[in-house]
Coordinates of C-alpha atoms and ligand atoms in Angstrom, one line a residue:
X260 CA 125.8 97.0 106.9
X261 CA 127.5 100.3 106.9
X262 CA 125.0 102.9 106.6
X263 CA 127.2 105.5 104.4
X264 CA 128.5 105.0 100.9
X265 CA 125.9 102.2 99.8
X266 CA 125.3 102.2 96.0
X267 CA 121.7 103.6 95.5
X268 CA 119.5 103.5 92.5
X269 CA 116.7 105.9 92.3
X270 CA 113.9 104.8 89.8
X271 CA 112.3 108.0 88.2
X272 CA 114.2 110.9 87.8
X273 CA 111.0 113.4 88.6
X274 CA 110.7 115.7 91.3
X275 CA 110.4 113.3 93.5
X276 CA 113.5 111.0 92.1
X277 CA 115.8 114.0 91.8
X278 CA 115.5 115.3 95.2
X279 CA 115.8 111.8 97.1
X280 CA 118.8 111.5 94.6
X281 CA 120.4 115.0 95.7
X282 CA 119.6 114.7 99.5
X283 CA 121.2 110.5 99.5
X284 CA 124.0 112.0 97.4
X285 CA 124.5 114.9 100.0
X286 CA 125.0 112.0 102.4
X287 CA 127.7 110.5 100.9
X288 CA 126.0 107.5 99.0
X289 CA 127.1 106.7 94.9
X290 CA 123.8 107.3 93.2
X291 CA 122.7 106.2 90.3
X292 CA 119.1 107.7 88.5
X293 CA 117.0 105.5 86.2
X294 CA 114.6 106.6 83.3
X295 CA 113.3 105.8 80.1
X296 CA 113.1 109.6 79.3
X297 CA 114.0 112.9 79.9
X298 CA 114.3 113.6 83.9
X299 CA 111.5 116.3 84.6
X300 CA 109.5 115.7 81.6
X301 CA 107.1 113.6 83.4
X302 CA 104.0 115.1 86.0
X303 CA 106.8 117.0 86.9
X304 CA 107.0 119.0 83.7
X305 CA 103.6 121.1 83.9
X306 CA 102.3 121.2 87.1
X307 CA 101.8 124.6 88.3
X308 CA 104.4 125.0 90.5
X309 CA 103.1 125.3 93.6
X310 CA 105.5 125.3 96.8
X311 CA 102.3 125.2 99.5
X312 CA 103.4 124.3 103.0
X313 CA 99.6 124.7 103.2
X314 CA 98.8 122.0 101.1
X315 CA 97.4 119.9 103.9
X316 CA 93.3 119.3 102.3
X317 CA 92.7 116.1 101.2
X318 CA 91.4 115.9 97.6
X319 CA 88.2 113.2 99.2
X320 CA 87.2 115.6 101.6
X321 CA 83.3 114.9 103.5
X322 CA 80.8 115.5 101.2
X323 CA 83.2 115.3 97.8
X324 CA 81.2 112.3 96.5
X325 CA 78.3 114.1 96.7
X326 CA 79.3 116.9 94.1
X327 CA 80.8 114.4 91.9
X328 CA 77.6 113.6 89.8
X329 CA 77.4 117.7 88.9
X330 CA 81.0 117.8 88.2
X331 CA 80.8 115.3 85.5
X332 CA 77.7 116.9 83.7
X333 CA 79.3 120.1 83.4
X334 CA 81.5 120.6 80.8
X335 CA 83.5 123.4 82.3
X336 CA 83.5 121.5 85.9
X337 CA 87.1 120.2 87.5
X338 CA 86.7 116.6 87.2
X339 CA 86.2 114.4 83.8
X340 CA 85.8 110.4 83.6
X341 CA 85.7 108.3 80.5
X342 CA 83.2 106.1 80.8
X343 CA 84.9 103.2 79.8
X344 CA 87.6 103.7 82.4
X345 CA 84.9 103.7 85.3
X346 CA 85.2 99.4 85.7
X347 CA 88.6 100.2 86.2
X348 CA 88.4 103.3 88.9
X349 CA 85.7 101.8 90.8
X350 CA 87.9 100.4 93.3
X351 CA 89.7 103.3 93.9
X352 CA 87.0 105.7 93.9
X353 CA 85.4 103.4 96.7
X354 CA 88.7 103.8 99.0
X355 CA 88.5 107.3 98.4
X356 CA 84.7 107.3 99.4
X357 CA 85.7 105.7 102.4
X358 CA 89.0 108.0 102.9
X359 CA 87.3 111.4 103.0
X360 CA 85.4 110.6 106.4
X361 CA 85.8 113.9 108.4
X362 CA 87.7 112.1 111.2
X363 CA 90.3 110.6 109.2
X364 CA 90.2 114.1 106.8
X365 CA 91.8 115.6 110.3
X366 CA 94.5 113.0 110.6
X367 CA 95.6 112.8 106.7
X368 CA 96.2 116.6 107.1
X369 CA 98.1 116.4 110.4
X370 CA 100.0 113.7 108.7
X371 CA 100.7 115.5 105.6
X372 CA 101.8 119.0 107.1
X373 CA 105.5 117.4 108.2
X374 CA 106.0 116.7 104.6
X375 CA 104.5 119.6 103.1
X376 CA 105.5 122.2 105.6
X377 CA 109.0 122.9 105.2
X378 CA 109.4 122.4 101.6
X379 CA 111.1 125.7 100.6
X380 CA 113.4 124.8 103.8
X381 CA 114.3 121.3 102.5
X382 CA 114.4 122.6 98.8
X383 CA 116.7 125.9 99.4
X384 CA 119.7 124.1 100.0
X385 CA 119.4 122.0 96.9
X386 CA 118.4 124.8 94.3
X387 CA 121.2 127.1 95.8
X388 CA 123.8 124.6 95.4
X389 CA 122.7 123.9 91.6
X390 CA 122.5 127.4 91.0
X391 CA 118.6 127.3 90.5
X392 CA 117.4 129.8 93.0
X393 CA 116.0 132.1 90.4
X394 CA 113.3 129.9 89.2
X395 CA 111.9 129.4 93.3
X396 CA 110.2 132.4 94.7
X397 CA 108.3 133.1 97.9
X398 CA 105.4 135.3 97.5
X399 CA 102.9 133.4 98.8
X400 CA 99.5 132.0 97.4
X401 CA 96.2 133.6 97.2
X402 CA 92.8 131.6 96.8
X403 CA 90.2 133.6 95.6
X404 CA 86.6 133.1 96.1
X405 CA 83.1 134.4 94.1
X406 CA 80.9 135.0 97.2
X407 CA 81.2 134.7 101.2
X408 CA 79.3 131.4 100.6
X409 CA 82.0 129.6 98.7
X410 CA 84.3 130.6 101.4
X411 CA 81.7 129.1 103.8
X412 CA 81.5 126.0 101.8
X413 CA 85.5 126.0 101.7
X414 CA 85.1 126.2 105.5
X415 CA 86.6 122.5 106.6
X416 CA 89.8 123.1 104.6
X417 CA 90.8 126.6 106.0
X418 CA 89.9 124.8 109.2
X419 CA 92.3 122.0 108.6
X420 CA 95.0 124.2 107.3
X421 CA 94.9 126.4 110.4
X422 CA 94.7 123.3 112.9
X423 CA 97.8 122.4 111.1
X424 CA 99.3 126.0 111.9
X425 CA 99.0 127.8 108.4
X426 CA 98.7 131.9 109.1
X427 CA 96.3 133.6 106.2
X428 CA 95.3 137.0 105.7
X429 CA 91.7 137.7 104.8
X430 CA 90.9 140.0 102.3
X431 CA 88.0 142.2 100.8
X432 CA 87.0 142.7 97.6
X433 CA 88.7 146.3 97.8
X434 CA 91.6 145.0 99.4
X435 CA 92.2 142.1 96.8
X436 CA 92.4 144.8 94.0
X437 CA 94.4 146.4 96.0
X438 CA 96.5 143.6 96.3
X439 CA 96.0 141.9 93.2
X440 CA 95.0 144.7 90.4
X441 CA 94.5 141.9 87.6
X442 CA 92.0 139.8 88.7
X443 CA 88.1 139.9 88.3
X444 CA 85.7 142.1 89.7
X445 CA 83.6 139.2 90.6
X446 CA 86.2 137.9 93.6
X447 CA 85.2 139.1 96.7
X448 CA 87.3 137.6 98.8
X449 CA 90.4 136.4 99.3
X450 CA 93.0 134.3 101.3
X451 CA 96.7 134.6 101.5
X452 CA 99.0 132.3 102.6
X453 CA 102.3 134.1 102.6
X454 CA 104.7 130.8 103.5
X455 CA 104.0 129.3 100.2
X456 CA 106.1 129.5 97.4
X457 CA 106.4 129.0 94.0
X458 CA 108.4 127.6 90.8
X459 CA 108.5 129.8 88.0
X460 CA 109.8 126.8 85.9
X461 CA 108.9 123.0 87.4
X462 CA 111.0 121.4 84.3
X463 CA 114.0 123.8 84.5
X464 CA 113.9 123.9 88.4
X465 CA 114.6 119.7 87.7
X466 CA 116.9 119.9 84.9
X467 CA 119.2 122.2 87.2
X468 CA 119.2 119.9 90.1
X469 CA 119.8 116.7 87.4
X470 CA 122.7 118.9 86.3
X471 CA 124.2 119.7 89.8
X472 CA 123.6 116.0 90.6
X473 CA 125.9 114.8 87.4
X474 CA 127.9 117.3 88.1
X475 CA 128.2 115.7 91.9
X476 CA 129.2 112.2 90.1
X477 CA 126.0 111.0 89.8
X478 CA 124.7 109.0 86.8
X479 CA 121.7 109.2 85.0
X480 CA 120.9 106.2 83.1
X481 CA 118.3 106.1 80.1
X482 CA 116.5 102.9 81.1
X483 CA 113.1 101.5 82.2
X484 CA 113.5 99.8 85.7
X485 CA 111.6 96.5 85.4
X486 CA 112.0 94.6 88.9
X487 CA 114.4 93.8 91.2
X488 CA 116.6 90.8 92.2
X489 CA 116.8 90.1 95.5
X490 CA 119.2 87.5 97.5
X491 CA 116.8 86.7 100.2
X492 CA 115.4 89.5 101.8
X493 CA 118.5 92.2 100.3
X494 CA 118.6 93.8 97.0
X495 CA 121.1 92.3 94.4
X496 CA 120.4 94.6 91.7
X497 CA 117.6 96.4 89.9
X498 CA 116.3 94.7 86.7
X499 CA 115.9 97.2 83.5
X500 CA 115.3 96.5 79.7
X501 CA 119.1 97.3 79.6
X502 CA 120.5 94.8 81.8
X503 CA 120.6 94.2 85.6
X504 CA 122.2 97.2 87.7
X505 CA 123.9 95.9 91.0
X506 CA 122.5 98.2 94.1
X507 CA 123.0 98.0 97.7
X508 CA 120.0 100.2 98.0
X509 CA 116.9 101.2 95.4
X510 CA 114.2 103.7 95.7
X511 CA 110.9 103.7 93.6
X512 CA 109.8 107.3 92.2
X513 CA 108.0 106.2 89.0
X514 CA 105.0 108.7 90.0
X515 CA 102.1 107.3 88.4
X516 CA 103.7 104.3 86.7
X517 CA 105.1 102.7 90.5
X518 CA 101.8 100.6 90.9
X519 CA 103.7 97.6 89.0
X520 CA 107.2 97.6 90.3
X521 CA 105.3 97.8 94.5
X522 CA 103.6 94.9 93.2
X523 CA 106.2 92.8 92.2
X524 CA 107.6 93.1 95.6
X525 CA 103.9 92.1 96.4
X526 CA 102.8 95.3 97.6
X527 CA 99.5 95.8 96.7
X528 CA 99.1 99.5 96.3
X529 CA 95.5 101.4 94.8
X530 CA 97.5 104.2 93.2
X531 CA 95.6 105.4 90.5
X532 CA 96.3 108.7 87.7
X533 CA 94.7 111.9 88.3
X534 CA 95.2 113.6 84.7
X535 CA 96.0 117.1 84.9
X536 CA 96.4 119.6 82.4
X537 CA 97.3 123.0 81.6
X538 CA 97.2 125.9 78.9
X539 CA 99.9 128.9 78.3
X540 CA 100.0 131.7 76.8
X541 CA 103.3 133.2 76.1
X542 CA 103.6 136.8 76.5
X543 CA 100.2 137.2 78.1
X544 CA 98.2 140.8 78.4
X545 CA 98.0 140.6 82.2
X546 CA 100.2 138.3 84.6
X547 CA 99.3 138.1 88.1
X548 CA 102.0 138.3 90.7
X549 CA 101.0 135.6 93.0
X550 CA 99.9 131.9 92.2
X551 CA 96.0 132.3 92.3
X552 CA 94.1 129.6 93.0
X553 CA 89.9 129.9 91.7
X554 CA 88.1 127.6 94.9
X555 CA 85.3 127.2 92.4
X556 CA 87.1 125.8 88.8
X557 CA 89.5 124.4 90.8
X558 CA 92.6 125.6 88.8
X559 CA 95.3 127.8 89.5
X560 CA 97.4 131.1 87.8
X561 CA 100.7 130.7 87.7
X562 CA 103.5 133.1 86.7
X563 CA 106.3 131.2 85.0
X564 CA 109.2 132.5 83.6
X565 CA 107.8 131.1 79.9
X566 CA 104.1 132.9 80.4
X567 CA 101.4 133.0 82.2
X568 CA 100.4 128.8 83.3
X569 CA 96.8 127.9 84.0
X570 CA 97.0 124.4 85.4
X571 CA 94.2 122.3 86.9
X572 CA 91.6 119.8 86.3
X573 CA 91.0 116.1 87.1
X574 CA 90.5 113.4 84.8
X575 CA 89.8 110.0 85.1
X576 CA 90.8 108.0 82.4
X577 CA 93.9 105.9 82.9
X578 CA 97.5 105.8 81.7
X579 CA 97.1 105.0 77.9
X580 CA 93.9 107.3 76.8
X581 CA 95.1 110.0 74.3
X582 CA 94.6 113.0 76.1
X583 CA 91.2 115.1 75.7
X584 CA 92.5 118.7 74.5
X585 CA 89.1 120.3 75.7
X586 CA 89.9 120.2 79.2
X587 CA 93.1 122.0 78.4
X588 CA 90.8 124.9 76.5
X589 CA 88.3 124.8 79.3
X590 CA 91.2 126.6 81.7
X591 CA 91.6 129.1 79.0
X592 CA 87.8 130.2 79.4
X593 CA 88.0 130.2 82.5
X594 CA 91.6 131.9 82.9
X595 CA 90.2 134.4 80.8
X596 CA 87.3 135.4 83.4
X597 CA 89.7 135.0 85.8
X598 CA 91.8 137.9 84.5
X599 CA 89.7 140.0 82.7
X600 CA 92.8 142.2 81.2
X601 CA 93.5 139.1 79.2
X602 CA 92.5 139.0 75.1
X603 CA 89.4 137.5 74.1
X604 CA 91.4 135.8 71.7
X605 CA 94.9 134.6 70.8
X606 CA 97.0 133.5 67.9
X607 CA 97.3 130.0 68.7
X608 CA 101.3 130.0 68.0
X609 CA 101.0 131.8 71.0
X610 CA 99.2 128.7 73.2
X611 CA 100.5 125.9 74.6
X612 CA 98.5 122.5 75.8
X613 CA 100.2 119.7 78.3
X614 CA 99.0 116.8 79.8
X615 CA 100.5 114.3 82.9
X616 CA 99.8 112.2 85.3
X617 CA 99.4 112.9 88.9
X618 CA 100.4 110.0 91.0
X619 CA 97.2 109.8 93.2
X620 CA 96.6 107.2 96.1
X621 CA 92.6 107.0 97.8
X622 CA 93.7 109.5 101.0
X623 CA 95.9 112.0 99.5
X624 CA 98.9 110.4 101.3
X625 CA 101.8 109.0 99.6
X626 CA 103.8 105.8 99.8
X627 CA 106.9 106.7 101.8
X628 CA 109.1 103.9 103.8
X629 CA 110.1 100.4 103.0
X630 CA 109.3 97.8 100.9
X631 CA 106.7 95.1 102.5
X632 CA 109.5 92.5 101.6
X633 CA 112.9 93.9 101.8
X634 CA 114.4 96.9 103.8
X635 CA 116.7 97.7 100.6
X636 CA 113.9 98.8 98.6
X637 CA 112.2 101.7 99.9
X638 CA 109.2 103.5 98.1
X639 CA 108.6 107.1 97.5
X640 CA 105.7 107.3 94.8
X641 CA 102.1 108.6 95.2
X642 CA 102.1 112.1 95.7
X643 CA 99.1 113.2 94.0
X644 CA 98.5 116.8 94.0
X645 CA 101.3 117.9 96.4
X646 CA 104.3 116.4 94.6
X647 CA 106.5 119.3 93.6
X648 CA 106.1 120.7 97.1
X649 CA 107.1 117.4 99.0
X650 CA 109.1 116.0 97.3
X651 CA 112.1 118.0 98.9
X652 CA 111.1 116.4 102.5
X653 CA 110.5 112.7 100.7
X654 CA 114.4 113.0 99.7
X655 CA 115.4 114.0 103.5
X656 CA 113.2 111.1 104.5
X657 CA 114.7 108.6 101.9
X658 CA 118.2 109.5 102.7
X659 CA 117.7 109.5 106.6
X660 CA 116.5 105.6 106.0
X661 CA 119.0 104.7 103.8
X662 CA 121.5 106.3 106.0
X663 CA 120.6 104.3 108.8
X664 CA 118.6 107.6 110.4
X665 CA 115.3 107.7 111.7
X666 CA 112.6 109.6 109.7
X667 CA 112.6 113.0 110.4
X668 CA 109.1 113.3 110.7
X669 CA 106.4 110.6 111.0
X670 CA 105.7 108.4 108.4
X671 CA 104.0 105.9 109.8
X672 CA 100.7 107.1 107.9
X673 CA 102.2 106.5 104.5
X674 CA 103.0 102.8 105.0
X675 CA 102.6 101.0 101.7
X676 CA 100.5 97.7 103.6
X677 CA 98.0 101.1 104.9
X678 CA 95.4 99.9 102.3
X679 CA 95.5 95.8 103.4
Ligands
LIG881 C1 97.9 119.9 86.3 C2 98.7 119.6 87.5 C3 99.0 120.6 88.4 C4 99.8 120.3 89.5 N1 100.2 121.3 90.3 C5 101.0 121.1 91.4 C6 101.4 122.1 92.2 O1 101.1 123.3 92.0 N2 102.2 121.8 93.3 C7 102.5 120.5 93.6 O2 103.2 120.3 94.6 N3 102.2 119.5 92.8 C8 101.4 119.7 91.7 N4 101.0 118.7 90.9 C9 101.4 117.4 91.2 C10 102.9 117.1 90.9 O3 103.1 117.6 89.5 C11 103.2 115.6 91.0 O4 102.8 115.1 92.2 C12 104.7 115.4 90.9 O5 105.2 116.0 89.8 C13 105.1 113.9 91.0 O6 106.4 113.8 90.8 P1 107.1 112.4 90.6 O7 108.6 112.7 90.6 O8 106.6 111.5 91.6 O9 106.5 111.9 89.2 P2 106.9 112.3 87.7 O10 107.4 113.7 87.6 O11 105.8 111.8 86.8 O12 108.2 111.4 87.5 C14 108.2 110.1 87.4 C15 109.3 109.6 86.5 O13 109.4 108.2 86.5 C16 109.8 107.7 85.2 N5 109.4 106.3 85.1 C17 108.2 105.8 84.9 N6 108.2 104.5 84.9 C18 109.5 104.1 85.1 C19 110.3 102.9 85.2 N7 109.6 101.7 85.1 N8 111.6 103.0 85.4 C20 112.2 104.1 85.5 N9 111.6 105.3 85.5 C21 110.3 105.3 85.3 C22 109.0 108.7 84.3 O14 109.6 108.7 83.0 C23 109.1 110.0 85.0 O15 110.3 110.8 84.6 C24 100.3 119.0 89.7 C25 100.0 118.0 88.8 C26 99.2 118.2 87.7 C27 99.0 117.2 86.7

């Protein structure tokens, strides 16, 4: 079959969907995009922003499990579960037990740091040619820590990010100030990783690119991708609620809601939501410069071009479950000791709540290469915490395959039969 000009559908227009759609584009393919809403207004929408090539840490690192019981009990802690979710998350929070051994911790990160690593690379040329370079920025990211004894206890990730060749510079608690004047008095110390970057707007960073894309000749089309039919082991079309759509080619980046469409082509996959959420506040008091990550709440600071973005927190509670509006308050406490310049209070007009889904599989790795059953239908779903910032190298990746390329990097460690 000839490798260039095939017909390519991309299910999800997310990050993820919108960059595999640009970079196959770019290679000369007629792409079509497929969603039952707006492209970007998914886990893409309210992230925060985060561009870090450092981002190699599993989230089941050794010990995790451990801290999970006093996690849950406190209120203000990272992680949340509904209770009548856990029948449900058993099986994947056993897979993740088993993932975060510190042998296989090593290789998910060495795995991961291809993908991850030159993300503003793989994502310049795209936002330059859709005009959307103002919303990415490079100024690193800074993780900030209470005591020299959480940055001991954070000792296995900085190791893991350095085996994996990310630089940081150390900083005191004079030097922080120095380079950071809004934060807290109680930080003191600091990491900077100056090769990460930033969006100071996830959803209009997407809607550019979806522009440039339409713009290109590709079509987005408002419908929700259902199956596929295949004539032996090639694609015929993909199967919507609004009729069949013939495709030489298809690619699934449904985030969080991929687990069925894998499993109609009998891939059995344990991807499981990781609810995130995040508060704003527009015209804030104080706004730092860099994103800021807390090691202890586990949520970061971002500066967006709409306010200042605290995003964060993990919940466990499925697709469906109305989302808990505490959590989203609880990064407002904890913003606010974060930055004390900030007001003790603020005229609620002035707030704004959000809630996704972070597309999460046991190891931290995500679903990227073919289909178990046809080479036509390649996956690219599963990013968990790290979507925005790969999802630039999962489009090079997708396009390479569909064009008949190998993968640029390695992806043998995000097979979708990995989990068998
Ligand atoms: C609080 C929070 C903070 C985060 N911070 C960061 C960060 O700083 N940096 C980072 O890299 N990542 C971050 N993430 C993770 C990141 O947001 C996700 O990994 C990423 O957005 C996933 O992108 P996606 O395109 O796979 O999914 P989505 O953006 O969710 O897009 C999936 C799309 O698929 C569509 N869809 C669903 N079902 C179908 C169907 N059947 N047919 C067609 N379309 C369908 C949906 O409508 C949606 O538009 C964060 C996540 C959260 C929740």
């Amino acid at each position: 079959m000839a490798a260039e000009g095939r017909r390519v559908g991309v299910i999800g227009a997310g990050m993820v969907g919108v960059c595999t759609a640009s970079y196959l584009q770019r290679d000369g393919h007629s792409v079509f995009l497929i969603d039952p809403g707006i492209p970007g207004e998914g886990a893409s929408f309210g992230n925060a922003g985060a561009f870090n090539a450092s981002s190699v840490t599993p989230v089941a690192m050794p010990g995790v499990i451990r801290k999970v019981p006093k996690w849950l009990l406190d209120p203000l802690g990272p992680l949340a579960l509904r209770w009548s979710y856990l029948p449900t998350v058993l099986p994947y929070l056993y897979r993740f037990w088993r993932a975060g051994t510190a042998e296989k911790v090593h290789a998910q990160a060495r795995a991961l740091r291809p993908l991850v690593g030159p993300t503003l690379t793989m994502l310049r040329p795209l936002a330059e040619a859709a005009a959307a370079e103002e919303f990415v920025h490079q100024r690193g990211h800074l993780y900030v820590y209470r005591s020299p004894e959480a940055l001991a206890k954070d000792g296995l990730a900085w190791t893991l990010r350095r085996e994996n060749g990310v630089v940081a510079d150390e900083f005191d608690a004079d030097e922080l100030r120095q380079l950071e004047p809004t934060l807290s008095r109680e930080y003191v110390r600091g990491l900077l990783v100056r090769e990460n970057g930033h969006t100071s707007n996830p959803f209009g960073l997407v809607t550019r690119l979806v522009d440039h894309f339409r713009r290109q000749g590709g079509e987005v089309i408002r419908a929700r991708a259902l199956g596929f039919r295949l004539e032996g082991r090639r694609l015929g079309a993909i199967r919507t609620d609004a009729g069949e759509f013939p495709a030489d080619a298809a690619v699934v980046c449904a985030g969080a809601y991929s687990k069925p469409l894998a499993a109609g082509l009998g891939d059995k996959v344990p991807l499981e939501t990781e609810r995130g959420y995040h508060l704003m506040i527009s015209d804030p008091e104080v706004m730092p410069r860099i994103p800021t990550a807390d090691s202890d709440g586990k949520f970061v600071a971002t500066p967006m071009a709409l306010g200042l973005r605290f995003a964060g927190t993990v919940e466990l509670a499925g697709l469906d479950a109305p989302p808990d509006w505490r959590r989203a308050r609880i990064l407002l406490e904890q913003g606010r000791r974060m930055l004390p310049g900030l007001a003790a209070s603020h005229a609620e007009e002035r707030l704004s709540v959000w809630m996704g889904h972070r597309p999460s599989m046991p190891d931290s790795l995500p679903v990227l290469g073919p289909s178990g059953i046809s080479p036509d239908v390649l996956y690219a779903f599963g990013h968990g915490h790290v979507g925005m910032t790969a999802a630039p190298m999962t489009g090079r990746v997708i396009a390479d395959l569909v064009s008949g390329r190998p993968a640029p990097i390695d992806i043998a460690p995000f097979a979708a039969g990995r989990f068998r």
